[in-house]
XYZ file of C-alpha atoms in Angstrom:
333
model
C 11.500 -100.123 -5.801
C 9.421 -99.124 -2.403
C 8.764 -102.555 -0.908
C 13.411 -103.118 -0.101
C 13.629 -103.669 3.363
C 16.304 -100.776 4.146
C 13.729 -98.499 2.366
C 10.718 -99.961 4.315
C 12.198 -99.977 7.381
C 13.019 -96.831 7.391
C 10.166 -95.348 6.101
C 8.509 -97.357 9.057
C 10.710 -95.927 11.754
C 11.086 -91.985 10.444
C 6.975 -92.313 11.074
C 6.684 -93.662 14.252
C 9.538 -91.778 15.426
C 7.892 -87.922 14.247
C 4.558 -89.351 15.144
C 6.605 -89.649 19.027
C 8.183 -86.593 18.397
C 5.226 -84.401 18.647
C 3.206 -86.313 21.585
C 6.370 -85.606 23.258
C 6.854 -81.454 21.356
C 3.254 -81.087 23.548
C 4.420 -81.919 26.251
C 7.678 -79.963 25.790
C 5.815 -76.934 25.379
C 3.526 -77.752 28.610
C 6.566 -78.712 30.722
C 8.591 -75.567 28.977
C 5.329 -72.860 30.621
C 3.492 -75.279 33.909
C 7.035 -77.182 35.184
C 7.242 -76.202 39.426
C 8.983 -78.181 41.345
C 8.066 -77.132 44.508
C 4.584 -77.063 43.322
C 2.246 -79.663 44.706
C -0.234 -79.253 42.385
C -1.691 -82.335 39.938
C -0.140 -80.911 37.679
C 3.358 -81.105 38.455
C 1.937 -84.395 39.748
C 0.852 -85.247 36.156
C 3.689 -84.448 34.389
C 6.758 -85.515 36.482
C 5.278 -89.278 35.847
C 4.770 -88.545 32.810
C 7.689 -87.150 31.881
C 9.842 -90.456 33.155
C 7.620 -92.614 30.846
C 8.526 -89.367 27.761
C 11.814 -89.861 28.218
C 12.288 -93.276 28.139
C 10.099 -93.848 25.288
C 11.780 -90.416 23.545
C 15.890 -92.469 24.139
C 14.681 -95.105 22.702
C 13.711 -93.683 19.419
C 16.400 -91.060 19.281
C 19.067 -93.786 19.786
C 17.563 -95.577 16.262
C 17.229 -91.960 14.582
C 21.663 -92.746 15.524
C 21.217 -95.927 13.577
C 18.580 -95.233 10.753
C 22.268 -91.996 9.249
C 23.326 -95.423 8.232
C 21.022 -97.663 7.360
C 19.522 -94.743 4.756
C 23.607 -94.909 3.684
C 24.060 -98.160 3.190
C 20.547 -98.348 1.463
C 20.789 -96.261 -0.479
C 24.308 -97.764 -1.955
C 22.372 -101.718 -1.733
C 19.649 -100.053 -4.657
C 22.751 -98.141 -6.599
C 22.837 -101.085 -9.240
C 19.385 -99.873 -9.995
C 20.263 -96.551 -11.525
C 21.855 -96.445 -15.078
C 24.859 -95.621 -14.102
C 25.442 -94.655 -10.567
C 28.686 -97.026 -9.422
C 27.740 -96.148 -5.042
C 25.430 -94.251 -3.113
C 26.190 -91.196 -4.070
C 24.233 -91.543 -7.494
C 21.029 -93.226 -5.770
C 21.262 -90.044 -4.437
C 21.759 -88.032 -7.542
C 18.601 -89.348 -8.291
C 16.173 -87.283 -6.323
C 16.623 -84.415 -5.585
C 16.113 -84.908 -2.862
C 18.555 -87.271 -1.556
C 21.493 -84.765 -0.388
C 18.788 -83.059 1.518
C 17.699 -86.659 2.795
C 21.266 -86.779 4.345
C 22.139 -83.254 5.008
C 18.994 -84.146 8.093
C 19.769 -86.543 8.940
C 23.942 -86.073 9.443
C 21.398 -83.403 11.485
C 19.441 -85.135 13.676
C 22.013 -87.347 14.431
C 24.027 -84.791 15.953
C 20.678 -83.235 17.743
C 19.709 -86.665 18.875
C 22.626 -87.307 20.384
C 22.953 -84.315 22.401
C 19.994 -85.289 23.308
C 20.099 -88.170 24.421
C 24.109 -86.603 27.189
C 21.550 -84.419 28.230
C 18.969 -86.891 28.630
C 21.738 -89.083 30.882
C 22.315 -86.370 32.797
C 18.829 -85.159 34.215
C 18.451 -88.218 35.152
C 21.460 -87.714 37.909
C 19.985 -85.648 39.733
C 17.415 -85.870 42.185
C 14.911 -82.453 40.886
C 15.065 -82.376 37.484
C 17.552 -79.977 37.262
C 17.842 -80.761 33.387
C 14.135 -81.034 32.580
C 13.456 -77.172 31.172
C 16.762 -77.940 28.720
C 16.066 -81.452 27.485
C 12.299 -80.887 26.436
C 13.743 -76.964 24.626
C 16.291 -79.456 23.247
C 13.292 -82.139 21.846
C 11.123 -78.876 20.769
C 13.388 -78.289 18.740
C 15.484 -81.234 17.591
C 11.505 -81.425 15.956
C 10.614 -79.534 13.185
C 14.350 -81.086 11.796
C 12.365 -85.368 12.362
C 9.279 -83.877 10.596
C 10.966 -82.515 7.965
C 13.544 -85.907 8.123
C 10.830 -87.594 7.453
C 9.048 -86.065 4.430
C 11.795 -84.777 3.230
C 13.296 -88.575 3.414
C 9.580 -90.213 1.728
C 9.542 -87.259 -1.422
C 13.062 -89.678 -1.436
C 12.457 -92.601 -1.972
C 8.121 -92.878 -3.640
C 10.050 -90.711 -5.866
C 12.358 -92.722 -7.339
C 12.207 -94.824 -10.749
C 14.960 -97.568 -11.792
C 14.647 -95.732 -15.910
C 16.199 -92.720 -14.469
C 20.051 -92.320 -15.759
C 21.875 -91.401 -12.995
C 25.224 -89.717 -12.242
C 28.245 -91.475 -11.490
C 30.522 -90.595 -8.357
C 33.358 -89.855 -10.633
C 31.517 -86.997 -12.194
C 30.594 -85.726 -8.820
C 33.553 -84.919 -7.802
C 35.867 -83.732 -9.885
C 37.172 -81.246 -10.180
C 34.808 -79.978 -13.283
C 31.283 -80.315 -11.389
C 31.281 -77.142 -11.230
C 29.891 -78.184 -7.068
C 31.145 -77.306 -4.396
C 32.699 -79.989 -4.422
C 35.269 -78.975 -7.145
C 36.537 -75.840 -4.481
C 37.516 -79.046 -2.068
C 39.090 -80.931 -5.111
C 40.950 -78.097 -6.124
C 42.980 -76.992 -3.697
C 46.592 -78.348 -2.957
C 46.665 -81.189 -0.578
C 48.760 -80.448 1.795
C 47.822 -78.038 3.470
C 45.137 -79.376 3.834
C 46.711 -82.350 5.548
C 48.666 -79.470 7.019
C 45.225 -78.441 8.485
C 43.878 -82.090 9.198
C 46.531 -82.954 11.650
C 46.371 -79.568 13.216
C 42.873 -79.667 13.984
C 43.544 -83.049 15.793
C 46.165 -81.693 17.998
C 44.745 -78.779 18.725
C 41.228 -80.991 19.854
C 43.952 -84.055 21.442
C 44.555 -80.466 23.605
C 42.216 -78.786 24.729
C 41.116 -82.408 25.230
C 43.705 -83.265 27.530
C 43.505 -80.092 28.839
C 39.735 -80.835 30.421
C 40.504 -84.191 31.469
C 42.695 -83.423 33.468
C 42.344 -79.588 33.790
C 38.512 -79.902 33.400
C 38.935 -76.502 31.737
C 38.477 -75.038 28.056
C 34.491 -77.643 27.693
C 33.421 -74.541 24.982
C 36.414 -74.223 23.574
C 37.050 -78.736 23.050
C 33.796 -78.620 22.149
C 34.645 -76.381 19.191
C 37.907 -78.419 18.902
C 34.853 -81.015 17.854
C 32.619 -79.427 15.216
C 35.841 -78.072 13.860
C 37.524 -80.767 13.588
C 34.372 -82.460 12.214
C 34.572 -80.322 9.043
C 37.228 -80.516 8.238
C 37.889 -84.701 8.921
C 34.655 -84.631 6.017
C 37.318 -82.288 3.430
C 39.737 -83.877 3.791
C 37.401 -87.657 3.014
C 37.253 -85.681 -0.065
C 39.970 -83.794 -0.392
C 42.839 -86.477 0.527
C 41.823 -89.001 2.786
C 39.991 -91.123 0.063
C 42.813 -90.754 -2.261
C 44.939 -93.360 -0.423
C 42.600 -96.418 -0.166
C 41.409 -95.976 -4.030
C 45.036 -95.904 -4.745
C 44.005 -93.269 -7.296
C 44.773 -90.249 -7.823
C 41.190 -89.012 -9.634
C 38.294 -90.664 -7.316
C 37.393 -88.529 -4.531
C 33.731 -90.016 -3.420
C 33.755 -90.186 -0.249
C 30.961 -93.485 -0.417
C 32.852 -95.552 -2.095
C 34.592 -96.661 0.892
C 32.105 -97.934 2.812
C 31.199 -101.076 0.291
C 33.192 -104.495 -0.019
C 36.156 -103.344 -2.367
C 37.169 -101.346 0.329
C 36.725 -103.858 3.594
C 34.432 -100.878 4.785
C 36.718 -98.578 6.180
C 33.827 -95.834 5.448
C 31.818 -96.975 8.184
C 34.293 -97.139 11.337
C 36.017 -93.879 9.760
C 32.703 -92.305 10.117
C 31.050 -93.719 13.089
C 35.013 -92.224 14.849
C 34.386 -89.282 13.547
C 30.520 -88.548 14.326
C 30.971 -90.139 17.606
C 34.115 -87.713 18.272
C 31.946 -85.281 17.482
C 28.988 -85.723 19.283
C 30.355 -86.761 22.552
C 33.403 -83.865 22.240
C 29.982 -81.254 21.760
C 28.709 -82.628 24.117
C 30.959 -81.404 25.868
C 30.068 -77.851 25.915
C 26.260 -78.331 25.728
C 27.094 -79.749 29.887
C 29.494 -76.904 30.554
C 26.326 -74.230 30.925
C 24.662 -76.917 33.809
C 28.441 -77.470 35.539
C 26.890 -74.198 38.623
C 23.336 -76.718 39.093
C 23.357 -77.765 42.507
C 22.800 -81.232 42.477
C 24.715 -81.591 39.709
C 27.061 -80.420 40.898
C 30.129 -83.528 40.969
C 28.449 -85.013 38.017
C 28.725 -82.852 35.384
C 32.916 -82.923 35.737
C 32.318 -86.438 35.967
C 30.919 -86.782 33.105
C 32.504 -83.890 30.931
C 35.966 -85.693 31.603
C 33.951 -89.371 30.055
C 32.230 -88.144 27.067
C 36.024 -86.558 26.626
C 37.585 -89.366 26.848
C 35.465 -91.065 24.341
C 35.562 -88.198 21.795
C 39.151 -88.262 21.851
C 39.417 -91.700 21.577
C 37.321 -91.801 18.833
C 39.286 -89.119 17.137
C 42.473 -90.768 17.945
C 41.223 -93.575 15.776
C 40.113 -91.677 13.291
C 43.411 -90.410 13.281
C 45.363 -93.768 13.345
C 43.009 -95.212 10.642
C 43.964 -92.524 8.045
C 47.623 -92.494 8.001
C 48.111 -96.248 8.569
C 46.312 -96.049 5.495
C 48.683 -92.256 4.010
C 51.866 -94.525 5.132
C 51.227 -97.651 3.898
C 49.729 -97.330 0.828
C 51.435 -98.404 -1.903
C 49.474 -94.635 -3.674
C 51.818 -91.836 -2.923
C 49.637 -88.281 -3.568
C 52.808 -86.033 -3.767
C 52.827 -84.492 -7.340
C 48.743 -84.441 -7.492
C-alpha cells in the first residue's frame, strides 16, 4: 500500500517541505534578530542575498503544499476499496486515528501557506523589504504545523492495514453517531440555510464596500472566515443532500467521486480560495501604512477581495443551482 503513487508523492513531498521549513526557520531566526537594512555589514548583505533565494524556494514548496491537500483527499478516496466497509475517503480516514488529524493539519497548513504566499508577494512589491520580518515570523509559526503534518501523515499511511474493518460514511454522518456531526445533522435544515445565505450576503456586502471604498478590511477578513465555517457546516447539513438526492446521505466526501461529477472539487477549491484571499485582505491591512507599500497594498487588497468575492459567488451559484434544479426537495427533513 505504501507503494501507491499518491501516498509516495505525499510522503516524499511532505518530507522535503519539512526539511525546507527547518532550514528556512533557522534563517528566519537570524533575520528576526539581526536584520537591519540601514547596516552595510557583511552579515546584512548575506541576509539580503539569502532571503531572496529562500523566499523563492519556499514559494514553490508552499505552492505544492496547497495542492497536497487535494492530493491527500483524492488518495484517501482512491484507496477506499482496499478496506472492508469503506465507501469513500471517510472509511479510509477512519481506519487510523491519525486520519482526521492529518486532514485537519493539511487544512491549517493550506490556509497558512496561502497567507504566506500573499505576504511574500506584497513584500516583493516594496523596494526596502518592508514585510521581511513579518513574513519570516509567519514562516516560523507555520513550521511546527508543517512538521506535525509530516509526522502525523507518515504515521497514518504507515499504519494502514487492508485487513482492518472500518466504518462507512453513512454511520459517521448520521444523527446516531454521537459525534459533532450528529449535532449538525440534528439541527433543522431551514435555519442552516438562512445562516448560510446570510453569511454569504454579509460577506458580499463587506467585500463590495472594501472594493469600492477601500474600508473594512478586517471585517471582510472576519466574514470570509465565518463564511468558510458556515460553508463546511452547510455542506454536511443540507448542500450534500441535493447532490445525492437522498435525505439521509450527508457525507462531504462522496461528492468528490465520479458518480456525482466530481462536484466536490470545484466546491472546495472555491471555498478555500475565497477564504484564503479574504483572510489575506485582513493580513495586509495592518501593513497599509508602510511607506513603500502605501499604494500597493490597497490595490492588492482590492484584487484579493475581487478573487474572494468571485470564489464565494461561484460557490453560492453552484449550490443554489443544485438546490433549484435537483429532483430532490428537502422540505420535511
